[in-house]
Coordinates of C-alpha atoms in Angstrom, one line a residue:
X8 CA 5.0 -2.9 -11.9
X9 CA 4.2 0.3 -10.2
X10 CA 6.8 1.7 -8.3
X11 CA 7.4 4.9 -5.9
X12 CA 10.7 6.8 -5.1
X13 CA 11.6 8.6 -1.9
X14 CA 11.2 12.5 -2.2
X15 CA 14.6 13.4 -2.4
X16 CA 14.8 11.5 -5.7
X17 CA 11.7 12.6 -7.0
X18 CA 12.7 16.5 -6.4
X19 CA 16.0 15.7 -7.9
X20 CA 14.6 14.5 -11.1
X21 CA 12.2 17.3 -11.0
X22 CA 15.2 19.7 -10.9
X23 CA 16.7 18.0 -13.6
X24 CA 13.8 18.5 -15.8
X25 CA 13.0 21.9 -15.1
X26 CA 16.4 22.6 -16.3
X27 CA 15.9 21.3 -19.4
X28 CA 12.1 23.0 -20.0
X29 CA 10.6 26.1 -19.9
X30 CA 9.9 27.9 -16.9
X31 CA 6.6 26.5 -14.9
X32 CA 5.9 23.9 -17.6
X33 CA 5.9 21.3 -15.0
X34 CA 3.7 23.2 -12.8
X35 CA 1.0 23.4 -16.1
X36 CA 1.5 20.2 -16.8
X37 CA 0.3 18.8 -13.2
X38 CA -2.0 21.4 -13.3
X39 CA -3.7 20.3 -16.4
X40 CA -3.6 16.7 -15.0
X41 CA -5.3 17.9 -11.9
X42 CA -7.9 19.9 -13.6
X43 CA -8.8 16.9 -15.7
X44 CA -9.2 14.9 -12.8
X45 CA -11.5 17.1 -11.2
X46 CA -13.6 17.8 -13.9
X47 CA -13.9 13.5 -13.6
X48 CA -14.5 13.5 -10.6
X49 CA -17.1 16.1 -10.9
X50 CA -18.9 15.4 -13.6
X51 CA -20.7 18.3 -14.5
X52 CA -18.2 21.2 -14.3
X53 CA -20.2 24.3 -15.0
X54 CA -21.8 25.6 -12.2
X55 CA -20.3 23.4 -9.3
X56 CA -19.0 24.9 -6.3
X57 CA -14.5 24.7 -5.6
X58 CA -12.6 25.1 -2.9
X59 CA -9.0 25.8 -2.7
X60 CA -7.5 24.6 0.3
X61 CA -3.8 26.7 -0.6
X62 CA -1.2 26.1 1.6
X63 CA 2.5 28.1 0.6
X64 CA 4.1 25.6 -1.4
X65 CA 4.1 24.5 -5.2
X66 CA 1.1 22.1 -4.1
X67 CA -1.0 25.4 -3.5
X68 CA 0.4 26.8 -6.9
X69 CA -1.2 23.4 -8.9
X70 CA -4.3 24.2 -7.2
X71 CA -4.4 27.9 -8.3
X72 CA -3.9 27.4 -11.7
X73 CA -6.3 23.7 -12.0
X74 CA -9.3 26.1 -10.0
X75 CA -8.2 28.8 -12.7
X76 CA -8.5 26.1 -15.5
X77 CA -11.9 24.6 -13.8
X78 CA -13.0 28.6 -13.4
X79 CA -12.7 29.0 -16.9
X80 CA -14.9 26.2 -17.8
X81 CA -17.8 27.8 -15.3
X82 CA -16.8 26.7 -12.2
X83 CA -17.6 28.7 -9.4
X84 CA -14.0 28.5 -7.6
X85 CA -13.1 30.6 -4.2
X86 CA -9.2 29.6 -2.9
X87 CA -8.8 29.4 0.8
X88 CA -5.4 31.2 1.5
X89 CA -3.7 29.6 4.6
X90 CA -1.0 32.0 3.8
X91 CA -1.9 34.8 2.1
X92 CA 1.8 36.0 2.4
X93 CA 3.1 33.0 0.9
X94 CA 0.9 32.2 -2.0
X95 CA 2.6 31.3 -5.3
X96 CA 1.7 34.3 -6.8
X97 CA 1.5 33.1 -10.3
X98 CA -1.0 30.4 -9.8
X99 CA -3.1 33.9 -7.4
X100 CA -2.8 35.9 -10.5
X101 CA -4.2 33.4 -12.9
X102 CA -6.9 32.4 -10.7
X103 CA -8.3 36.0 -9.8
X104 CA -7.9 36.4 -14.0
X105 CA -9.9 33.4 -14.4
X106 CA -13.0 35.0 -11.9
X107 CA -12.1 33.0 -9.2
X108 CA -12.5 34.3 -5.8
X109 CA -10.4 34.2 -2.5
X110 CA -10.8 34.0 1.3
X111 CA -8.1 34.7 3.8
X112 CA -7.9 30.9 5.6
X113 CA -5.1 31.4 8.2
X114 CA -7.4 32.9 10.7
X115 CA -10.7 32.3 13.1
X116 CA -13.7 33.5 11.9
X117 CA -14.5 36.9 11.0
X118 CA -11.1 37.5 8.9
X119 CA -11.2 39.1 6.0
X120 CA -11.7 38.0 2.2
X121 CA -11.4 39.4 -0.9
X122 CA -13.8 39.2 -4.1
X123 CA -13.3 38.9 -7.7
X124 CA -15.5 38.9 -10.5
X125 CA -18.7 40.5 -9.9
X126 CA -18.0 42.3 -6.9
X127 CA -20.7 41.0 -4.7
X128 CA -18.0 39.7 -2.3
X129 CA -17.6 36.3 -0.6
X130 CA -18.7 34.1 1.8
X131 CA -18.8 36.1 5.2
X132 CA -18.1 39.4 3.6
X133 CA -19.6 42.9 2.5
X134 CA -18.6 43.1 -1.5
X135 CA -17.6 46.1 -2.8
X136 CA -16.6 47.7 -5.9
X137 CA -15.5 46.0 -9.4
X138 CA -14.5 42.6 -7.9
X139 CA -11.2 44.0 -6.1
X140 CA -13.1 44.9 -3.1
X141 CA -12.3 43.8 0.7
X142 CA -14.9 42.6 2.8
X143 CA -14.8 41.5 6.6
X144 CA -16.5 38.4 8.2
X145 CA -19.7 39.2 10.1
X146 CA -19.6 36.3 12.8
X147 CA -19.3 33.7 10.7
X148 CA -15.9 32.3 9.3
X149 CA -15.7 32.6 5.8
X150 CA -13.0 29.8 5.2
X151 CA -15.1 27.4 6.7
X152 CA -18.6 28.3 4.9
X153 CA -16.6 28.0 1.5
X154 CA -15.4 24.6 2.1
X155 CA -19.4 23.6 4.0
X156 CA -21.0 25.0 0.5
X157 CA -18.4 23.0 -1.8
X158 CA -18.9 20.1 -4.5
X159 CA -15.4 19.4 -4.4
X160 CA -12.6 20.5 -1.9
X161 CA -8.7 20.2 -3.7
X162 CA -6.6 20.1 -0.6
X163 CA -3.1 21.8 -1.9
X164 CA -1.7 22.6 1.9
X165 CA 1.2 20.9 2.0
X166 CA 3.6 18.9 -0.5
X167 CA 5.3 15.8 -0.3
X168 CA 8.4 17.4 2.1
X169 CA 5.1 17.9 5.0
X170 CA 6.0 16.2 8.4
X171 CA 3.9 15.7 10.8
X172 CA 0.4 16.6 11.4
X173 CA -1.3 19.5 9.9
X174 CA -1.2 22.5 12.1
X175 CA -4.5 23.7 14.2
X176 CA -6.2 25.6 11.0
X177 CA -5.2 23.3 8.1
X178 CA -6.7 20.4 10.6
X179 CA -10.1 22.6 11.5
X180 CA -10.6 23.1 7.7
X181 CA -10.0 19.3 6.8
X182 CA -12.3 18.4 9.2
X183 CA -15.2 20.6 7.7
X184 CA -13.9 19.1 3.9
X185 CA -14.9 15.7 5.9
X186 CA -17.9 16.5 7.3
X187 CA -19.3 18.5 4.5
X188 CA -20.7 16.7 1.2
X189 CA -18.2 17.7 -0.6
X190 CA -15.6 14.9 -2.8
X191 CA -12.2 15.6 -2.0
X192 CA -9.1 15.5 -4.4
X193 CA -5.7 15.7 -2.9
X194 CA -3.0 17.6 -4.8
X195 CA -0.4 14.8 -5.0
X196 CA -0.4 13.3 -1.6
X197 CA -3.0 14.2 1.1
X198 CA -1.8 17.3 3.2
X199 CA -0.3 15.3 6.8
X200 CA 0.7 12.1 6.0
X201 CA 4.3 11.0 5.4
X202 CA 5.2 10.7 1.5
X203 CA 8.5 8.7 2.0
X204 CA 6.7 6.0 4.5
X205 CA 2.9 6.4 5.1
X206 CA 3.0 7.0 8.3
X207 CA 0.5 9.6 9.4
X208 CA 1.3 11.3 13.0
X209 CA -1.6 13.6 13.4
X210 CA -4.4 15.0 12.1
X211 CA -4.5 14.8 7.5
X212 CA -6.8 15.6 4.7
X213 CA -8.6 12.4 4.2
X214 CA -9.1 12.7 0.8
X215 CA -12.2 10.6 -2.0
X216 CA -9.0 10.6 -4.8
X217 CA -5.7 11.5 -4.8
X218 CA -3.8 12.9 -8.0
X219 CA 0.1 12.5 -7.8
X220 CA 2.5 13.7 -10.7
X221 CA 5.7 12.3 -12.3
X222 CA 6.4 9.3 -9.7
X223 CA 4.4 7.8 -7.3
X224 CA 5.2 8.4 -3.6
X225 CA 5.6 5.6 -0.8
X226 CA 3.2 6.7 1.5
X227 CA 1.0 6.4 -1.3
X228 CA 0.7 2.5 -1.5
X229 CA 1.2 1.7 2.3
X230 CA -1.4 2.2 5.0
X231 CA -1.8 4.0 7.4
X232 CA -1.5 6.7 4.7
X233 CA -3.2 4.7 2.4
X234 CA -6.0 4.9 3.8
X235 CA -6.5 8.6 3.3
X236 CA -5.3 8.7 0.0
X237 CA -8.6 7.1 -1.7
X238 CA -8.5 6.0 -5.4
X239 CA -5.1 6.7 -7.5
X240 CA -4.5 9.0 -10.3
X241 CA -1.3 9.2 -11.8
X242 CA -0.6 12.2 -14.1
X243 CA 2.5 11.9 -16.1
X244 CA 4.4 15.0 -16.1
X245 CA 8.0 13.7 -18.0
X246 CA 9.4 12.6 -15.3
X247 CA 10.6 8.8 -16.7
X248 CA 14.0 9.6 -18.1
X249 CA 15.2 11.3 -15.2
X250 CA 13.9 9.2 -12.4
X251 CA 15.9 6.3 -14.4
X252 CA 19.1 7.1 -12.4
X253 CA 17.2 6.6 -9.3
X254 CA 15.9 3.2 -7.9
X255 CA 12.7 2.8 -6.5
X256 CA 11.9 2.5 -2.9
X257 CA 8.6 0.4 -3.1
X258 CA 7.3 -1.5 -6.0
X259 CA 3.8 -3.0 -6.2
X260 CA 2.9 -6.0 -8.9
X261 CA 0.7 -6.1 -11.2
X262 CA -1.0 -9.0 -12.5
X263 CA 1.2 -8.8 -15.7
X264 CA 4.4 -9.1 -12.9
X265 CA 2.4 -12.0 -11.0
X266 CA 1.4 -14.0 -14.4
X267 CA 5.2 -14.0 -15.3
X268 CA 6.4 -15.7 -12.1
X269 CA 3.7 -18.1 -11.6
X270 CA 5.2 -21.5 -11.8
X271 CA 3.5 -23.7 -14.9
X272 CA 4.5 -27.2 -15.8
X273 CA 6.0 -28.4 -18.9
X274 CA 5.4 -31.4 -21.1
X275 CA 8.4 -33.4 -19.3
X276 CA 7.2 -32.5 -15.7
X277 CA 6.5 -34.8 -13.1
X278 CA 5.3 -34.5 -9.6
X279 CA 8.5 -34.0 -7.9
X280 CA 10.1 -31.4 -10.7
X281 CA 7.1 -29.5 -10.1
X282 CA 8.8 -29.5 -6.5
X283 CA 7.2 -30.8 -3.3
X284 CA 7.0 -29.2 -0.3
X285 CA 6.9 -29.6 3.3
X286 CA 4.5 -28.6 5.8
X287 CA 5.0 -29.1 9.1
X288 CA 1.9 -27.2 10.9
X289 CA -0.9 -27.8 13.5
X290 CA -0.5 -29.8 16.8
X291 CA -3.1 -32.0 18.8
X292 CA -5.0 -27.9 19.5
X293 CA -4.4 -26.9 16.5
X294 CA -5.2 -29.6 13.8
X295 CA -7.2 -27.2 11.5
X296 CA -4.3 -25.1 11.3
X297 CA -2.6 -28.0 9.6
X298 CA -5.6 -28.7 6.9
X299 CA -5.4 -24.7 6.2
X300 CA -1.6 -24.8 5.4
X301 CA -1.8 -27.7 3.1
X302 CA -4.6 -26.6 1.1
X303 CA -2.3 -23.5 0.6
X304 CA 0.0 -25.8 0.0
X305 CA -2.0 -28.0 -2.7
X306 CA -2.7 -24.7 -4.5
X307 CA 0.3 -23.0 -5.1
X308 CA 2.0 -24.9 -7.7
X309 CA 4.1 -27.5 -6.4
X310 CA 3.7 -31.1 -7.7
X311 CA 3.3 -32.6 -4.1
X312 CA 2.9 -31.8 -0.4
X313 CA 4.3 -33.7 2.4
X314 CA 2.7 -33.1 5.5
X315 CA 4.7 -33.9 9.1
X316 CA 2.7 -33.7 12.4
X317 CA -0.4 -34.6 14.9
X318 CA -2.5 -33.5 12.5
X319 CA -2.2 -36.6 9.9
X320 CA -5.4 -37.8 9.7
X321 CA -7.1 -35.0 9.8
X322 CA -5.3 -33.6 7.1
X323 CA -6.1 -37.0 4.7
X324 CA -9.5 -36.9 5.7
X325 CA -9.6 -33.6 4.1
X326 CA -7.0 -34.1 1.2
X327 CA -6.1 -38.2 0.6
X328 CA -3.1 -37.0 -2.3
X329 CA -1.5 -35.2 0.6
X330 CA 1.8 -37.4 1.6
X331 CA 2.6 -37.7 5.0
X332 CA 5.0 -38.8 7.8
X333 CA 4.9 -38.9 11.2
X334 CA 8.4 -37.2 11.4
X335 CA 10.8 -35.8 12.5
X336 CA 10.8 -33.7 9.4
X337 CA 14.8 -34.8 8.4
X338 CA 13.3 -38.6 7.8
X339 CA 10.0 -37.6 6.0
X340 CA 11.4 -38.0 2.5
X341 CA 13.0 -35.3 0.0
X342 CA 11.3 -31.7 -0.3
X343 CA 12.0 -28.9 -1.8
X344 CA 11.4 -26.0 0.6
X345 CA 9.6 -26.4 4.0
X346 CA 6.8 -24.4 5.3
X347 CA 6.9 -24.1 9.5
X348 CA 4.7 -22.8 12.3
X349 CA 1.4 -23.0 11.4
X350 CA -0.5 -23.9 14.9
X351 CA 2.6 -26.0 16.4
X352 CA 2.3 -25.1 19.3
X353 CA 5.6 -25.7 21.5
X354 CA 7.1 -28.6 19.4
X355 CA 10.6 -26.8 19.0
X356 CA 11.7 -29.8 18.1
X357 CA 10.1 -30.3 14.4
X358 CA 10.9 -26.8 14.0
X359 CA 14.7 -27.0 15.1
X360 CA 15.0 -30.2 12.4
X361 CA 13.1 -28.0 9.6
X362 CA 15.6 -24.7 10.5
X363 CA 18.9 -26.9 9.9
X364 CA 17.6 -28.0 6.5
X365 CA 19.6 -26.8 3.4
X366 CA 16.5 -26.0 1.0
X367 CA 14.2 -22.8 1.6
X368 CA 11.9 -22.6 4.8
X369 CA 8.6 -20.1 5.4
X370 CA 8.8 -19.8 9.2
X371 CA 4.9 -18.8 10.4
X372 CA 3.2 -18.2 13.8
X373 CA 4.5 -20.7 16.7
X374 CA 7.6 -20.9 14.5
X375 CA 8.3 -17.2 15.0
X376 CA 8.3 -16.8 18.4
X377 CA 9.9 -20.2 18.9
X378 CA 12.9 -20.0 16.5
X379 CA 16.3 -18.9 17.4
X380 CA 17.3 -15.7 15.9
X381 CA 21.1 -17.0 15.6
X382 CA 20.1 -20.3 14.1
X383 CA 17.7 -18.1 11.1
X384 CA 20.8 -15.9 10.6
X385 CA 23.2 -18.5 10.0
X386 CA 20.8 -20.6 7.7
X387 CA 22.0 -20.6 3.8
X388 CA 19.4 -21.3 2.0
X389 CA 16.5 -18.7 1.6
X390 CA 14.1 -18.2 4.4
X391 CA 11.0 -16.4 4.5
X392 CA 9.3 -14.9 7.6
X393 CA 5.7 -13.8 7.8
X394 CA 4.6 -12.5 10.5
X395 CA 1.3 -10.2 11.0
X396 CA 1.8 -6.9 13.2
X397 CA 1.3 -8.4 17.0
X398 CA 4.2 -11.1 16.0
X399 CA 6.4 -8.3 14.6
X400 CA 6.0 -6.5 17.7
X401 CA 7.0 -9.5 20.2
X402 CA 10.2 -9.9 17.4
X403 CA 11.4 -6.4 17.9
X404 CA 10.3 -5.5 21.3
X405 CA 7.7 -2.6 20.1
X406 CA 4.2 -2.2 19.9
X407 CA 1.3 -3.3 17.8
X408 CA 0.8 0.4 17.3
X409 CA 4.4 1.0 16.2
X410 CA 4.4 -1.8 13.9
X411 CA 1.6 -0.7 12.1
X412 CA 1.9 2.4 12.2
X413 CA 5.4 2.3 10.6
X414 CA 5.5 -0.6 8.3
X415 CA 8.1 0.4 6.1
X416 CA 10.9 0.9 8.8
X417 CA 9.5 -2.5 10.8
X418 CA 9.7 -4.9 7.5
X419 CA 13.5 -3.8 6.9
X420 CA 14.4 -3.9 10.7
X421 CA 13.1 -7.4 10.8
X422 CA 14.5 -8.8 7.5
X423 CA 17.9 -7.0 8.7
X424 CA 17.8 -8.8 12.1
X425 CA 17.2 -11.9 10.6
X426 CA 18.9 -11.8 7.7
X427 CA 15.8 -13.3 5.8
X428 CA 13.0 -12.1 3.6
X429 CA 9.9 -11.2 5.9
X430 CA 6.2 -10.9 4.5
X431 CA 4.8 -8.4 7.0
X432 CA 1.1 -9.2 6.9
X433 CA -1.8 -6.3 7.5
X434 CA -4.1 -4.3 5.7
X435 CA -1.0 -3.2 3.0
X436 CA 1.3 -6.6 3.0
X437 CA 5.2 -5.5 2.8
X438 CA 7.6 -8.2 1.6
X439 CA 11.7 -6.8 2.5
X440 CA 14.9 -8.8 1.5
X441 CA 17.1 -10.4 3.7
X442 CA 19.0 -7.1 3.8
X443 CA 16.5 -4.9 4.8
X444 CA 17.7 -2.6 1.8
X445 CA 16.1 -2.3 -1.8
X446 CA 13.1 -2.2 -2.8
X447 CA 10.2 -3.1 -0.6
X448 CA 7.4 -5.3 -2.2
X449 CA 4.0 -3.9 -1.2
X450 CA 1.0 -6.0 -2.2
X451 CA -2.0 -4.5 -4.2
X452 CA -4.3 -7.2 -3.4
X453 CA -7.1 -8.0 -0.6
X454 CA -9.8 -7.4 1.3
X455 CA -10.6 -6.8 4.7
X456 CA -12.7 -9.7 5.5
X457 CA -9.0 -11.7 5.3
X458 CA -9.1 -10.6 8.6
X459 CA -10.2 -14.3 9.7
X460 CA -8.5 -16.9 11.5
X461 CA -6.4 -19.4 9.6
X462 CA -6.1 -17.1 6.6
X463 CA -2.4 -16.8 7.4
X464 CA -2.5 -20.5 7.2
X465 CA -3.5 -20.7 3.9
X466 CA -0.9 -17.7 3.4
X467 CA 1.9 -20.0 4.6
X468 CA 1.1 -23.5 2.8
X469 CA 0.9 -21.4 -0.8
X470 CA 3.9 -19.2 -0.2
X471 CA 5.5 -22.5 1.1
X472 CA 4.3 -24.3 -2.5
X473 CA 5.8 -21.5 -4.5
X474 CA 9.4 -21.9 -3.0
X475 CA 9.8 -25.1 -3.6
X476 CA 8.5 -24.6 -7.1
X477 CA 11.6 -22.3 -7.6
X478 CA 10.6 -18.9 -7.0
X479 CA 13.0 -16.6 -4.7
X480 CA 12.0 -16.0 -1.3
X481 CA 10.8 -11.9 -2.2
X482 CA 8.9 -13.3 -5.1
X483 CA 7.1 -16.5 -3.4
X484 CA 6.4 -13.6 -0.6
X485 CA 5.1 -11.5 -3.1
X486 CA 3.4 -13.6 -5.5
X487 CA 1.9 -15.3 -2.6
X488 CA 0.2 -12.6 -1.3
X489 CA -0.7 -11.2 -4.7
X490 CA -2.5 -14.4 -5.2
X491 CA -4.3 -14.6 -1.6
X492 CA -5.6 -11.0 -1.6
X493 CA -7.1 -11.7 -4.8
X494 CA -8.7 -15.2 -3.9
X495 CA -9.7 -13.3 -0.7
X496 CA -11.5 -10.7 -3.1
X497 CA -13.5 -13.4 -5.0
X498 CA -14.0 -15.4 -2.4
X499 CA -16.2 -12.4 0.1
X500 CA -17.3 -11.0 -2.8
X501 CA -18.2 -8.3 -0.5
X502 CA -19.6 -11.2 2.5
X503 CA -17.9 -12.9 5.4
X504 CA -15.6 -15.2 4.2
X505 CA -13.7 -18.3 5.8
X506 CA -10.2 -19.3 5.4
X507 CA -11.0 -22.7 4.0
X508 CA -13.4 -20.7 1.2
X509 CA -9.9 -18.7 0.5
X510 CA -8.3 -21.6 -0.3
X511 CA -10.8 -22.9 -2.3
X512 CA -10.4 -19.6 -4.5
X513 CA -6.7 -19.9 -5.0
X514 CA -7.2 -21.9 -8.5
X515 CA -10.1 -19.1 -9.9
X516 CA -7.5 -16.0 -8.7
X517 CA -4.3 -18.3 -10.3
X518 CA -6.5 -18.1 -13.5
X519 CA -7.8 -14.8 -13.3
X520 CA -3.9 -13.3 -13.1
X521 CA -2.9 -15.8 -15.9
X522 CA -6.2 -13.8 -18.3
X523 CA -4.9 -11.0 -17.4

């Protein structure tokens, strides 16, 4: 399982270890790390073109010494101060020895930069002397043709305490990294975005990989942040025995945590101790949404499905070993969790009877904005909501934009209202517990051509299938989504995709987590 811890804990443990170590041998380590990742990302080290984006902080001081490191190997690396005051002298020093070069970022052009080396000066600049020498811009801004010419741009601006945007300078030279050819390689987080919830609230480095040390941050695995973040390195810095008095914030599964939860029969098993489930879905304008739930439903590892609603025959038509009922849900026969919602339209009713059950219910869709927030609360037995970002909004009386813009504090607000688990469904999935505390599941898994209708469907009748197979309600959440984002993959393989072909892929991505 991978999992992330807020910053507070992260610099805690870090403080804890420094103690213990010599001075700056955490600061080489990551350094090393992120020199070894550039040289990856690169390729072809000697004679490529680096720029330093150096902001004050210890981020700017793991970018001196990896362009010091890369310098050394022939590199041709020129740091972008964006406060030359505040630069960790150090990582400066061993740069400059290593014939790197530097140019004086926190202005407009025509500022001034400095040379070292061979004393022909920088970009923008008049060289002089043995490599010490000053020059001055000559209409042209010198920050901003370094980072134009680059092969590779290591943002180290700000650290994983930034809020906010980046400030006017920092955002003018991340827009040239993006608009120039350059790959980009983030020092631990991308400079802007929120480490502790992946929010991003104006402009941030948007960055081709991102290299992050000793713990993994939120922000990291949840979108919008996400997003800028690229591909993943981890660089392991020590940092294991002292984050082990802190709990994790997130967690994200891995197949290895999926194929351990995934509900397989026995010898003695029979349909019903496999567990059947319930699916009340679809009305006489929604039908199909009742043939999408319960081929979730057929695929998720229950023994049986009972299905209760309008939608009977089409349903058999589709699937004759479904069992069904014309209701109410109470008289259909014994189940052992009940999935609800699913295209119901305004039939409170079936969804009133499923509610007051004593066995685990998924509420979905029409369920959600029909079911009484006082009746979910007082349930006992687990329940699991799942609503995607517009539902979440109508539940808590924000905005679309807020929602998804703030996962992280939306999933826990709901599953606190509530008192259930709630699946937040998006482009990063978020499963909270009931309490809205702990650790927040965030799902690894998908693709954006989910992004079709009736995928939640299928969503529901699997998650719905798991529950009644005996998994809790965070685990059928997040094993459930695991398992659609990954049949989602297969199924698009890159093409449009429909939510009956994602269904159909459930069995090839149940096997592909159980190989491994």
């Amino acid at each position: 399982m991978r999992t992330a811890y807020r910053v507070e804990d992260v610099r805690a443990a870090e403080r804890a270890l420094m103690a213990r170590v010599p001075e700056g041998a955490l600061m080489q380590r990551a350094a090393a790390g992120l020199a070894a990742a550039c040289g990856q990302v690169l390729k072809k080290v000697y004679g490529a073109r680096v720029a330093l984006l150096v902001g004050s902080g210890d981020n700017g001081g793991d970018a001196l010494y990896a362009g010091a490191r890369l310098a050394r190997r022939g590199a041709g690396v020129t740091a972008v101060l964006l406060a030359p005051e505040r630069t960790h002298a150090g990582g400066l020093a061993a740069l400059r020895a290593a014939g790197g070069r530097v140019v004086d970022g926190s202005g407009p052009a025509g500022g001034a930069s400095t040379g070292a080396g061979d004393g022909a000066g920088t970009v923008g600049g008049v060289g002089t002397g043995d490599g010490a020498g000053v020059g001055t811009g000559a209409g042209a801004d010198a920050a901003l043709a370094v980072v134009a010419r680059a092969d590779l741009v290591v943002d180290g601006v700000v650290g994983i305490g930034g809020k906010g945007g980046l400030r006017p300078r920092a955002a003018e030279l991340a827009r040239a990294a993006e608009r120039s050819k350059a790959l980009v390689v983030a020092v631990d987080l991308p400079s802007g975005v929120d480490a502790d919830t992946g929010e991003v609230r104006g402009a941030a480095v948007r960055a081709d990989v991102t290299v992050t040390f000793g713990a993994c941050k939120p922000g990291l695995l949840i979108d919008p942040a996400r997003e800028y973040a690229g591909a993943l390195r981890f660089v392991d810095i020590g940092l294991g025995p002292e984050l082990a008095a802190y709990d994790p914030v997130v967690e994200a599964f891995q197949y290895a945590d999926v194929d351990r939860l995934l509900p397989v029969p026995g010898a003695e098993s029979d349909k019903y101790r496999r567990g059947v489930v319930g699916v009340v879905a679809g009305s006489a304008r929604y039908p199909g949404a009742a043939v999408l739930a319960v081929a979730g439903a057929l695929r998720g590892g229950a023994g049986a499905v009972r299905y209760v609603g309008p939608a009977a025959d089409a349903v058999l038509a589709r699937f004759p070993e479904t069992l069904v009922s014309a209701g109410p849900p109470a008289k259909a026969g014994r189940v052992q969790a009940w999935a609800v919602g699913s295209g119901l339209g305004d039939d409170e009713e079936r969804l009133h009877d499923v509610v007051a059950a004593d066995v685990p219910v998924l509420i979905d869709a029409d369920g959600l904005r029909l079911a009484d927030a006082e009746a979910v609360r007082r349930r006992v037995a687990p329940t699991l909501l799942t609503p995607h970002a517009g539902e979440a909004a109508a539940l808590l009386g924000a905005t679309r934009e807020e929602v998804e813009s703030g996962r992280l504090e939306a999933v826990r607000e709901l599953a606190g209202r509530y008192a259930a688990t709630v699946l937040l469904k998006g482009s990063t999935t978020v499963v909270a517990g009931p309490d809205g505390t702990g650790a927040v599941r965030v799902n690894p898994t998908g693709t954006p051509w989910l992004a079709t209708a009736g995928s939640g469907d299928v969503l529901s009748g699997l998650a719905g299938a798991l529950l009644a197979a005996g998994l809790g309600a965070r685990d059928a959440g997040a094993v459930g989504a695991f398992l659609h984002g990954l049949a989602g993959r297969l199924a698009a393989d890159g093409a449009p995709v429909a939510a009956q072909d994602v269904a159909e892929a459930l069995p090839a991505a149940w096997r592909d987590v159980r190989r491994g």
